[in-house]
mmCIF file of N, CA and C in Angstrom:
data_model
loop_
_atom_site.group_PDB
_atom_site.id
_atom_site.type_symbol
_atom_site.label_atom_id
_atom_site.label_comp_id
_atom_site.label_asym_id
_atom_site.label_seq_id
_atom_site.Cartn_x
_atom_site.Cartn_y
_atom_site.Cartn_z
ATOM 1 N N MET A 1 0.846 -1.185 0.000
ATOM 2 C CA MET A 1 0.000 0.000 0.000
ATOM 3 C C MET A 1 0.888 1.243 0.000
ATOM 4 N N ASN A 2 0.468 2.244 -0.734
ATOM 5 C CA ASN A 2 1.206 3.492 -0.660
ATOM 6 C C ASN A 2 0.566 4.396 0.404
ATOM 7 N N ARG A 3 1.205 5.515 0.667
ATOM 8 C CA ARG A 3 0.758 6.426 1.726
ATOM 9 C C ARG A 3 -0.691 6.870 1.509
ATOM 10 N N LYS A 4 -1.026 7.230 0.289
ATOM 11 C CA LYS A 4 -2.393 7.685 -0.023
ATOM 12 C C LYS A 4 -3.416 6.591 0.265
ATOM 13 N N GLN A 5 -3.116 5.360 -0.121
ATOM 14 C CA GLN A 5 -4.027 4.240 0.130
ATOM 15 C C GLN A 5 -4.199 3.969 1.621
ATOM 16 N N ILE A 6 -3.110 4.094 2.374
ATOM 17 C CA ILE A 6 -3.182 3.896 3.828
ATOM 18 C C ILE A 6 -4.104 4.947 4.454
ATOM 19 N N ILE A 7 -3.925 6.198 4.060
ATOM 20 C CA ILE A 7 -4.758 7.282 4.609
ATOM 21 C C ILE A 7 -6.217 7.104 4.209
ATOM 22 N N GLU A 8 -6.472 6.708 2.972
ATOM 23 C CA GLU A 8 -7.850 6.471 2.530
ATOM 24 C C GLU A 8 -8.499 5.346 3.333
ATOM 25 N N LYS A 9 -7.758 4.268 3.551
ATOM 26 C CA LYS A 9 -8.293 3.158 4.351
ATOM 27 C C LYS A 9 -8.559 3.638 5.778
ATOM 28 N N TRP A 10 -7.599 4.353 6.370
ATOM 29 C CA TRP A 10 -7.729 4.903 7.727
ATOM 30 C C TRP A 10 -8.995 5.740 7.853
ATOM 31 N N ASP A 11 -9.197 6.641 6.891
ATOM 32 C CA ASP A 11 -10.343 7.556 6.943
ATOM 33 C C ASP A 11 -11.680 6.826 6.849
ATOM 34 N N GLY A 12 -11.697 5.623 6.295
ATOM 35 C CA GLY A 12 -12.932 4.861 6.167
ATOM 36 C C GLY A 12 -13.204 3.892 7.313
ATOM 37 N N MET A 13 -12.357 3.910 8.325
ATOM 38 C CA MET A 13 -12.482 2.946 9.425
ATOM 39 C C MET A 13 -13.020 3.592 10.694
ATOM 40 N N SER A 14 -13.643 2.767 11.528
ATOM 41 C CA SER A 14 -14.046 3.206 12.865
ATOM 42 C C SER A 14 -12.804 3.200 13.758
ATOM 43 N N PRO A 15 -12.857 3.887 14.908
ATOM 44 C CA PRO A 15 -11.703 3.844 15.820
ATOM 45 C C PRO A 15 -11.300 2.424 16.225
ATOM 46 N N ARG A 16 -12.248 1.539 16.462
ATOM 47 C CA ARG A 16 -11.890 0.175 16.871
ATOM 48 C C ARG A 16 -11.272 -0.607 15.717
ATOM 49 N N GLU A 17 -11.734 -0.366 14.501
ATOM 50 C CA GLU A 17 -11.109 -1.010 13.346
ATOM 51 C C GLU A 17 -9.680 -0.500 13.174
ATOM 52 N N ARG A 18 -9.467 0.787 13.441
ATOM 53 C CA ARG A 18 -8.121 1.347 13.387
ATOM 54 C C ARG A 18 -7.227 0.709 14.445
ATOM 55 N N ASP A 19 -7.772 0.537 15.656
ATOM 56 C CA ASP A 19 -7.018 -0.119 16.732
ATOM 57 C C ASP A 19 -6.569 -1.514 16.309
ATOM 58 N N ALA A 20 -7.486 -2.246 15.677
ATOM 59 C CA ALA A 20 -7.171 -3.604 15.224
ATOM 60 C C ALA A 20 -6.071 -3.574 14.168
ATOM 61 N N TRP A 21 -6.141 -2.613 13.256
ATOM 62 C CA TRP A 21 -5.130 -2.499 12.208
ATOM 63 C C TRP A 21 -3.763 -2.186 12.821
ATOM 64 N N VAL A 22 -3.724 -1.301 13.794
ATOM 65 C CA VAL A 22 -2.474 -0.974 14.484
ATOM 66 C C VAL A 22 -1.909 -2.220 15.173
ATOM 67 N N ALA A 23 -2.756 -2.970 15.863
ATOM 68 C CA ALA A 23 -2.291 -4.180 16.551
ATOM 69 C C ALA A 23 -1.702 -5.180 15.556
ATOM 70 N N GLU A 24 -2.376 -5.339 14.430
ATOM 71 C CA GLU A 24 -1.917 -6.301 13.432
ATOM 72 C C GLU A 24 -0.616 -5.870 12.756
ATOM 73 N N VAL A 25 -0.519 -4.608 12.367
ATOM 74 C CA VAL A 25 0.644 -4.146 11.597
ATOM 75 C C VAL A 25 1.813 -3.755 12.499
ATOM 76 N N VAL A 26 1.568 -2.910 13.479
ATOM 77 C CA VAL A 26 2.649 -2.376 14.308
ATOM 78 C C VAL A 26 3.162 -3.416 15.300
ATOM 79 N N PHE A 27 2.247 -4.135 15.934
ATOM 80 C CA PHE A 27 2.641 -5.098 16.960
ATOM 81 C C PHE A 27 2.635 -6.549 16.466
ATOM 82 N N GLU A 28 2.232 -6.744 15.206
ATOM 83 C CA GLU A 28 2.184 -8.075 14.591
ATOM 84 C C GLU A 28 1.407 -9.071 15.446
ATOM 85 N N GLN A 29 0.250 -8.636 15.935
ATOM 86 C CA GLN A 29 -0.598 -9.474 16.769
ATOM 87 C C GLN A 29 -1.785 -9.998 15.962
ATOM 88 N N ARG A 30 -2.288 -11.115 16.382
ATOM 89 C CA ARG A 30 -3.498 -11.666 15.780
ATOM 90 C C ARG A 30 -4.695 -11.026 16.480
ATOM 91 N N VAL A 31 -5.590 -10.453 15.685
ATOM 92 C CA VAL A 31 -6.779 -9.799 16.221
ATOM 93 C C VAL A 31 -8.003 -10.532 15.702
ATOM 94 N N ASP A 32 -8.959 -10.733 16.576
ATOM 95 C CA ASP A 32 -10.207 -11.394 16.210
ATOM 96 C C ASP A 32 -11.351 -10.451 16.538
ATOM 97 N N ASN A 33 -12.363 -10.446 15.701
ATOM 98 C CA ASN A 33 -13.501 -9.560 15.965
ATOM 99 C C ASN A 33 -14.511 -10.176 16.919
ATOM 100 N N GLY A 34 -14.291 -11.396 17.350
ATOM 101 C CA GLY A 34 -15.116 -11.996 18.382
ATOM 102 C C GLY A 34 -16.457 -12.526 17.939
ATOM 103 N N VAL A 35 -16.846 -12.306 16.693
ATOM 104 C CA VAL A 35 -18.147 -12.759 16.223
ATOM 105 C C VAL A 35 -18.187 -14.283 16.252
ATOM 106 N N GLY A 36 -19.097 -14.825 17.039
ATOM 107 C CA GLY A 36 -19.252 -16.263 17.146
ATOM 108 C C GLY A 36 -18.198 -16.960 17.980
ATOM 109 N N CYS A 37 -17.337 -16.211 18.630
ATOM 110 C CA CYS A 37 -16.281 -16.822 19.439
ATOM 111 C C CYS A 37 -16.761 -17.028 20.871
ATOM 112 N N PRO A 38 -16.348 -18.116 21.502
ATOM 113 C CA PRO A 38 -16.823 -18.405 22.854
ATOM 114 C C PRO A 38 -16.355 -17.407 23.906
ATOM 115 N N PHE A 39 -15.272 -16.669 23.675
ATOM 116 C CA PHE A 39 -14.771 -15.736 24.677
ATOM 117 C C PHE A 39 -15.387 -14.350 24.549
ATOM 118 N N ALA A 40 -16.234 -14.117 23.560
ATOM 119 C CA ALA A 40 -16.804 -12.782 23.329
ATOM 120 C C ALA A 40 -17.601 -12.281 24.530
ATOM 121 N N GLU A 41 -18.292 -13.176 25.234
ATOM 122 C CA GLU A 41 -19.100 -12.724 26.379
ATOM 123 C C GLU A 41 -18.234 -12.254 27.554
ATOM 124 N N SER A 42 -16.947 -12.558 27.523
ATOM 125 C CA SER A 42 -16.041 -12.091 28.573
ATOM 126 C C SER A 42 -15.741 -10.600 28.461
ATOM 127 N N PHE A 43 -16.021 -10.028 27.297
ATOM 128 C CA PHE A 43 -15.740 -8.618 27.043
ATOM 129 C C PHE A 43 -17.004 -7.945 26.502
ATOM 130 N N PRO A 44 -18.007 -7.722 27.337
ATOM 131 C CA PRO A 44 -19.252 -7.153 26.843
ATOM 132 C C PRO A 44 -19.048 -5.763 26.240
ATOM 133 N N GLY A 45 -19.727 -5.524 25.120
ATOM 134 C CA GLY A 45 -19.688 -4.217 24.485
ATOM 135 C C GLY A 45 -18.494 -3.985 23.582
ATOM 136 N N ASP A 46 -17.575 -4.919 23.518
ATOM 137 C CA ASP A 46 -16.418 -4.766 22.651
ATOM 138 C C ASP A 46 -16.199 -6.086 21.926
ATOM 139 N N HIS A 47 -15.958 -5.994 20.651
ATOM 140 C CA HIS A 47 -15.829 -7.216 19.876
ATOM 141 C C HIS A 47 -14.489 -7.341 19.168
ATOM 142 N N PHE A 48 -13.446 -6.774 19.769
ATOM 143 C CA PHE A 48 -12.110 -6.941 19.226
ATOM 144 C C PHE A 48 -11.194 -7.470 20.324
ATOM 145 N N PHE A 49 -10.453 -8.521 20.001
ATOM 146 C CA PHE A 49 -9.599 -9.184 20.966
ATOM 147 C C PHE A 49 -8.245 -9.480 20.355
ATOM 148 N N VAL A 50 -7.209 -9.456 21.181
ATOM 149 C CA VAL A 50 -5.879 -9.852 20.766
ATOM 150 C C VAL A 50 -5.677 -11.269 21.272
ATOM 151 N N ILE A 51 -5.219 -12.126 20.379
ATOM 152 C CA ILE A 51 -4.999 -13.528 20.730
ATOM 153 C C ILE A 51 -3.506 -13.800 20.620
ATOM 154 N N SER A 52 -2.918 -14.209 21.733
ATOM 155 C CA SER A 52 -1.489 -14.488 21.762
ATOM 156 C C SER A 52 -1.291 -15.819 22.467
ATOM 157 N N GLY A 53 -0.888 -16.817 21.717
ATOM 158 C CA GLY A 53 -0.787 -18.154 22.292
ATOM 159 C C GLY A 53 -2.163 -18.595 22.738
ATOM 160 N N GLY A 54 -2.316 -18.972 23.971
ATOM 161 C CA GLY A 54 -3.618 -19.328 24.514
ATOM 162 C C GLY A 54 -4.287 -18.182 25.244
ATOM 163 N N ASP A 55 -3.654 -17.019 25.246
ATOM 164 C CA ASP A 55 -4.149 -15.858 25.978
ATOM 165 C C ASP A 55 -5.037 -14.996 25.087
ATOM 166 N N VAL A 56 -6.162 -14.566 25.635
ATOM 167 C CA VAL A 56 -7.073 -13.667 24.934
ATOM 168 C C VAL A 56 -7.262 -12.444 25.810
ATOM 169 N N ARG A 57 -7.072 -11.262 25.229
ATOM 170 C CA ARG A 57 -7.274 -10.031 25.992
ATOM 171 C C ARG A 57 -7.936 -8.986 25.120
ATOM 172 N N LYS A 58 -8.514 -8.009 25.780
ATOM 173 C CA LYS A 58 -9.182 -6.931 25.069
ATOM 174 C C LYS A 58 -8.155 -6.126 24.266
ATOM 175 N N LEU A 59 -8.529 -5.739 23.075
ATOM 176 C CA LEU A 59 -7.682 -4.911 22.228
ATOM 177 C C LEU A 59 -7.566 -3.519 22.831
ATOM 178 N N PRO A 60 -6.353 -3.000 23.029
ATOM 179 C CA PRO A 60 -6.196 -1.639 23.559
ATOM 180 C C PRO A 60 -6.783 -0.597 22.606
ATOM 181 N N ASN A 61 -7.162 0.533 23.156
ATOM 182 C CA ASN A 61 -7.704 1.648 22.369
ATOM 183 C C ASN A 61 -6.553 2.547 21.902
ATOM 184 N N TYR A 62 -5.731 2.029 21.021
ATOM 185 C CA TYR A 62 -4.538 2.751 20.581
ATOM 186 C C TYR A 62 -4.847 4.131 20.006
ATOM 187 N N THR A 63 -5.935 4.246 19.263
ATOM 188 C CA THR A 63 -6.205 5.485 18.529
ATOM 189 C C THR A 63 -7.008 6.516 19.316
ATOM 190 N N THR A 64 -7.448 6.152 20.521
ATOM 191 C CA THR A 64 -8.240 7.100 21.317
ATOM 192 C C THR A 64 -7.743 7.282 22.739
ATOM 193 N N ASP A 65 -6.865 6.414 23.220
ATOM 194 C CA ASP A 65 -6.379 6.462 24.597
ATOM 195 C C ASP A 65 -4.882 6.790 24.591
ATOM 196 N N ILE A 66 -4.520 7.900 25.192
ATOM 197 C CA ILE A 66 -3.131 8.365 25.170
ATOM 198 C C ILE A 66 -2.167 7.349 25.791
ATOM 199 N N SER A 67 -2.591 6.641 26.824
ATOM 200 C CA SER A 67 -1.687 5.666 27.446
ATOM 201 C C SER A 67 -1.450 4.469 26.526
ATOM 202 N N ALA A 68 -2.450 4.060 25.794
ATOM 203 C CA ALA A 68 -2.265 2.976 24.821
ATOM 204 C C ALA A 68 -1.432 3.459 23.637
ATOM 205 N N ALA A 69 -1.661 4.706 23.208
ATOM 206 C CA ALA A 69 -0.899 5.277 22.093
ATOM 207 C C ALA A 69 0.584 5.393 22.438
ATOM 208 N N TRP A 70 0.883 5.574 23.703
ATOM 209 C CA TRP A 70 2.279 5.676 24.127
ATOM 210 C C TRP A 70 3.055 4.409 23.779
ATOM 211 N N LYS A 71 2.396 3.259 23.816
ATOM 212 C CA LYS A 71 3.045 1.999 23.447
ATOM 213 C C LYS A 71 3.448 2.008 21.971
ATOM 214 N N VAL A 72 2.625 2.637 21.147
ATOM 215 C CA VAL A 72 2.950 2.777 19.723
ATOM 216 C C VAL A 72 4.166 3.696 19.574
ATOM 217 N N PHE A 73 4.149 4.796 20.302
ATOM 218 C CA PHE A 73 5.277 5.743 20.296
ATOM 219 C C PHE A 73 6.577 5.031 20.645
ATOM 220 N N GLU A 74 6.541 4.185 21.677
ATOM 221 C CA GLU A 74 7.746 3.508 22.158
ATOM 222 C C GLU A 74 8.291 2.463 21.194
ATOM 223 N N CYS A 75 7.537 2.090 20.181
ATOM 224 C CA CYS A 75 8.010 1.121 19.179
ATOM 225 C C CYS A 75 9.061 1.708 18.249
ATOM 226 N N HIS A 76 9.155 3.018 18.240
ATOM 227 C CA HIS A 76 10.056 3.685 17.305
ATOM 228 C C HIS A 76 11.085 4.502 18.080
ATOM 229 N N PRO A 77 12.368 4.267 17.833
ATOM 230 C CA PRO A 77 13.391 4.973 18.607
ATOM 231 C C PRO A 77 13.549 6.452 18.254
ATOM 232 N N TYR A 78 13.095 6.877 17.076
ATOM 233 C CA TYR A 78 13.322 8.259 16.641
ATOM 234 C C TYR A 78 11.991 8.848 16.187
ATOM 235 N N VAL A 79 11.295 9.485 17.127
ATOM 236 C CA VAL A 79 9.982 10.074 16.861
ATOM 237 C C VAL A 79 9.999 11.527 17.295
ATOM 238 N N GLU A 80 9.419 12.374 16.478
ATOM 239 C CA GLU A 80 9.231 13.777 16.841
ATOM 240 C C GLU A 80 7.734 14.036 16.849
ATOM 241 N N ALA A 81 7.242 14.669 17.904
ATOM 242 C CA ALA A 81 5.815 14.968 18.022
ATOM 243 C C ALA A 81 5.653 16.424 18.437
ATOM 244 N N ALA A 82 4.608 17.049 17.912
ATOM 245 C CA ALA A 82 4.368 18.450 18.232
ATOM 246 C C ALA A 82 2.874 18.729 18.292
ATOM 247 N N ARG A 83 2.524 19.579 19.223
ATOM 248 C CA ARG A 83 1.165 20.109 19.286
ATOM 249 C C ARG A 83 1.197 21.398 18.482
ATOM 250 N N ILE A 84 0.375 21.478 17.462
ATOM 251 C CA ILE A 84 0.407 22.600 16.536
ATOM 252 C C ILE A 84 -0.792 23.503 16.817
ATOM 253 N N PRO A 85 -0.536 24.684 17.387
ATOM 254 C CA PRO A 85 -1.647 25.575 17.739
ATOM 255 C C PRO A 85 -2.243 26.226 16.487
ATOM 256 N N GLY A 86 -3.443 26.705 16.653
ATOM 257 C CA GLY A 86 -4.144 27.388 15.574
ATOM 258 C C GLY A 86 -5.610 27.472 15.921
ATOM 259 N N THR A 87 -6.424 27.825 14.962
ATOM 260 C CA THR A 87 -7.864 27.873 15.237
ATOM 261 C C THR A 87 -8.369 26.490 15.628
ATOM 262 N N VAL A 88 -7.750 25.472 15.054
ATOM 263 C CA VAL A 88 -8.008 24.089 15.444
ATOM 264 C C VAL A 88 -6.650 23.467 15.770
ATOM 265 N N THR A 89 -6.478 23.024 16.996
ATOM 266 C CA THR A 89 -5.219 22.400 17.397
ATOM 267 C C THR A 89 -5.084 21.048 16.712
ATOM 268 N N THR A 90 -3.905 20.792 16.172
ATOM 269 C CA THR A 90 -3.617 19.484 15.598
ATOM 270 C C THR A 90 -2.319 18.967 16.199
ATOM 271 N N TYR A 91 -2.060 17.706 15.976
ATOM 272 C CA TYR A 91 -0.840 17.068 16.468
ATOM 273 C C TYR A 91 -0.088 16.499 15.275
ATOM 274 N N GLY A 92 1.170 16.848 15.196
ATOM 275 C CA GLY A 92 2.019 16.347 14.130
ATOM 276 C C GLY A 92 2.999 15.334 14.670
ATOM 277 N N VAL A 93 3.212 14.278 13.904
ATOM 278 C CA VAL A 93 4.166 13.238 14.286
ATOM 279 C C VAL A 93 5.042 12.931 13.077
ATOM 280 N N ARG A 94 6.323 12.804 13.351
ATOM 281 C CA ARG A 94 7.269 12.390 12.325
ATOM 282 C C ARG A 94 8.081 11.234 12.887
ATOM 283 N N ILE A 95 8.108 10.140 12.154
ATOM 284 C CA ILE A 95 8.910 8.973 12.524
ATOM 285 C C ILE A 95 10.095 8.928 11.567
ATOM 286 N N ASN A 96 11.295 8.892 12.147
ATOM 287 C CA ASN A 96 12.523 8.890 11.362
ATOM 288 C C ASN A 96 13.233 7.547 11.473
ATOM 289 N N ASN A 97 14.018 7.243 10.471
ATOM 290 C CA ASN A 97 14.851 6.058 10.483
ATOM 291 C C ASN A 97 15.950 6.279 11.521
ATOM 292 N N SER A 98 16.095 5.367 12.449
ATOM 293 C CA SER A 98 17.076 5.555 13.529
ATOM 294 C C SER A 98 18.516 5.417 13.044
ATOM 295 N N ASN A 99 18.722 4.830 11.881
ATOM 296 C CA ASN A 99 20.083 4.669 11.354
ATOM 297 C C ASN A 99 20.607 5.919 10.665
ATOM 298 N N ASP A 100 19.774 6.533 9.832
ATOM 299 C CA ASP A 100 20.266 7.667 9.054
ATOM 300 C C ASP A 100 19.416 8.939 9.185
ATOM 301 N N GLY A 101 18.354 8.881 9.977
ATOM 302 C CA GLY A 101 17.534 10.064 10.220
ATOM 303 C C GLY A 101 16.545 10.405 9.130
ATOM 304 N N THR A 102 16.491 9.605 8.062
ATOM 305 C CA THR A 102 15.526 9.897 6.999
ATOM 306 C C THR A 102 14.105 9.775 7.526
ATOM 307 N N VAL A 103 13.216 10.552 6.954
ATOM 308 C CA VAL A 103 11.818 10.560 7.386
ATOM 309 C C VAL A 103 11.104 9.338 6.815
ATOM 310 N N LEU A 104 10.509 8.539 7.702
ATOM 311 C CA LEU A 104 9.722 7.381 7.280
ATOM 312 C C LEU A 104 8.248 7.731 7.153
ATOM 313 N N ALA A 105 7.761 8.631 8.011
ATOM 314 C CA ALA A 105 6.346 8.999 7.986
ATOM 315 C C ALA A 105 6.136 10.326 8.675
ATOM 316 N N MET A 106 5.184 11.096 8.150
ATOM 317 C CA MET A 106 4.760 12.349 8.783
ATOM 318 C C MET A 106 3.242 12.412 8.694
ATOM 319 N N THR A 107 2.615 12.788 9.810
ATOM 320 C CA THR A 107 1.155 12.910 9.827
ATOM 321 C C THR A 107 0.737 14.101 10.672
ATOM 322 N N GLN A 108 -0.479 14.543 10.439
ATOM 323 C CA GLN A 108 -1.137 15.536 11.290
ATOM 324 C C GLN A 108 -2.565 15.078 11.484
ATOM 325 N N LYS A 109 -2.993 15.021 12.734
ATOM 326 C CA LYS A 109 -4.346 14.595 13.075
ATOM 327 C C LYS A 109 -4.848 15.421 14.250
ATOM 328 N N PRO A 110 -6.148 15.386 14.508
ATOM 329 C CA PRO A 110 -6.719 16.181 15.605
ATOM 330 C C PRO A 110 -6.268 15.758 17.000
ATOM 331 N N THR A 111 -5.831 14.492 17.162
ATOM 332 C CA THR A 111 -5.369 14.027 18.466
ATOM 333 C C THR A 111 -4.013 13.343 18.310
ATOM 334 N N PHE A 112 -3.237 13.334 19.403
ATOM 335 C CA PHE A 112 -1.943 12.654 19.362
ATOM 336 C C PHE A 112 -2.087 11.155 19.099
ATOM 337 N N PRO A 113 -3.028 10.448 19.769
ATOM 338 C CA PRO A 113 -3.138 9.016 19.486
ATOM 339 C C PRO A 113 -3.384 8.715 18.003
ATOM 340 N N GLU A 114 -4.232 9.495 17.364
ATOM 341 C CA GLU A 114 -4.476 9.278 15.936
ATOM 342 C C GLU A 114 -3.209 9.537 15.122
ATOM 343 N N ALA A 115 -2.510 10.622 15.429
ATOM 344 C CA ALA A 115 -1.318 10.994 14.666
ATOM 345 C C ALA A 115 -0.210 9.955 14.784
ATOM 346 N N ILE A 116 0.060 9.453 15.986
ATOM 347 C CA ILE A 116 1.134 8.480 16.157
ATOM 348 C C ILE A 116 0.761 7.139 15.535
ATOM 349 N N CYS A 117 -0.499 6.739 15.652
ATOM 350 C CA CYS A 117 -0.917 5.453 15.093
ATOM 351 C C CYS A 117 -0.858 5.464 13.573
ATOM 352 N N LEU A 118 -1.348 6.520 12.957
ATOM 353 C CA LEU A 118 -1.304 6.601 11.501
ATOM 354 C C LEU A 118 0.145 6.670 11.019
ATOM 355 N N ALA A 119 0.977 7.444 11.677
ATOM 356 C CA ALA A 119 2.390 7.528 11.300
ATOM 357 C C ALA A 119 3.065 6.164 11.426
ATOM 358 N N ALA A 120 2.750 5.424 12.477
ATOM 359 C CA ALA A 120 3.349 4.102 12.676
ATOM 360 C C ALA A 120 2.949 3.142 11.558
ATOM 361 N N LEU A 121 1.701 3.209 11.122
ATOM 362 C CA LEU A 121 1.262 2.364 10.011
ATOM 363 C C LEU A 121 2.012 2.727 8.729
ATOM 364 N N ILE A 122 2.110 4.007 8.452
ATOM 365 C CA ILE A 122 2.806 4.451 7.246
ATOM 366 C C ILE A 122 4.274 4.026 7.286
ATOM 367 N N ALA A 123 4.904 4.143 8.450
ATOM 368 C CA ALA A 123 6.313 3.766 8.581
ATOM 369 C C ALA A 123 6.524 2.262 8.432
ATOM 370 N N LYS A 124 5.549 1.479 8.839
ATOM 371 C CA LYS A 124 5.719 0.023 8.887
ATOM 372 C C LYS A 124 5.317 -0.690 7.598
ATOM 373 N N LEU A 125 4.289 -0.180 6.904
ATOM 374 C CA LEU A 125 3.787 -0.898 5.740
ATOM 375 C C LEU A 125 4.722 -0.742 4.539
ATOM 376 N N PRO A 126 4.919 -1.824 3.799
ATOM 377 C CA PRO A 126 5.806 -1.769 2.631
ATOM 378 C C PRO A 126 5.332 -0.744 1.604
ATOM 379 N N ASP A 127 6.270 -0.099 0.979
ATOM 380 C CA ASP A 127 6.030 0.855 -0.116
ATOM 381 C C ASP A 127 5.344 2.137 0.312
ATOM 382 N N SER A 128 4.975 2.301 1.569
ATOM 383 C CA SER A 128 4.228 3.496 1.967
ATOM 384 C C SER A 128 5.121 4.712 2.103
ATOM 385 N N THR A 129 6.401 4.519 2.267
ATOM 386 C CA THR A 129 7.300 5.662 2.434
ATOM 387 C C THR A 129 7.882 6.141 1.118
ATOM 388 N N LYS A 130 7.475 5.520 0.016
ATOM 389 C CA LYS A 130 7.996 5.901 -1.301
ATOM 390 C C LYS A 130 7.101 6.933 -1.950
#
């Protein structure tokens, strides 16, 4: 996927679908939507789960919860983030290659969790930085 395709897909997803995409791409985790699964009743009101070995846990809210988004931030050794003031405050994130400092991804979104998650996807997916 190229950068434009990633952003188009992102814009068409719900926050929980975005969380699942982040878990799958950034953390390389298996995510299940819980439909018809026996463990779904353990997590009422949420139908996304991370499955690791025999362990099942609720999918973190990476794109809406700052503490969960921090885990995405920590996956990259060279990240620059800024709160950009204006009539509408936005958050900019730039992920750089830790070896040579080249820019892998740059994003601007209304919240920091959204900005870091989208930047992480762009940095991680093949061909998106070209």
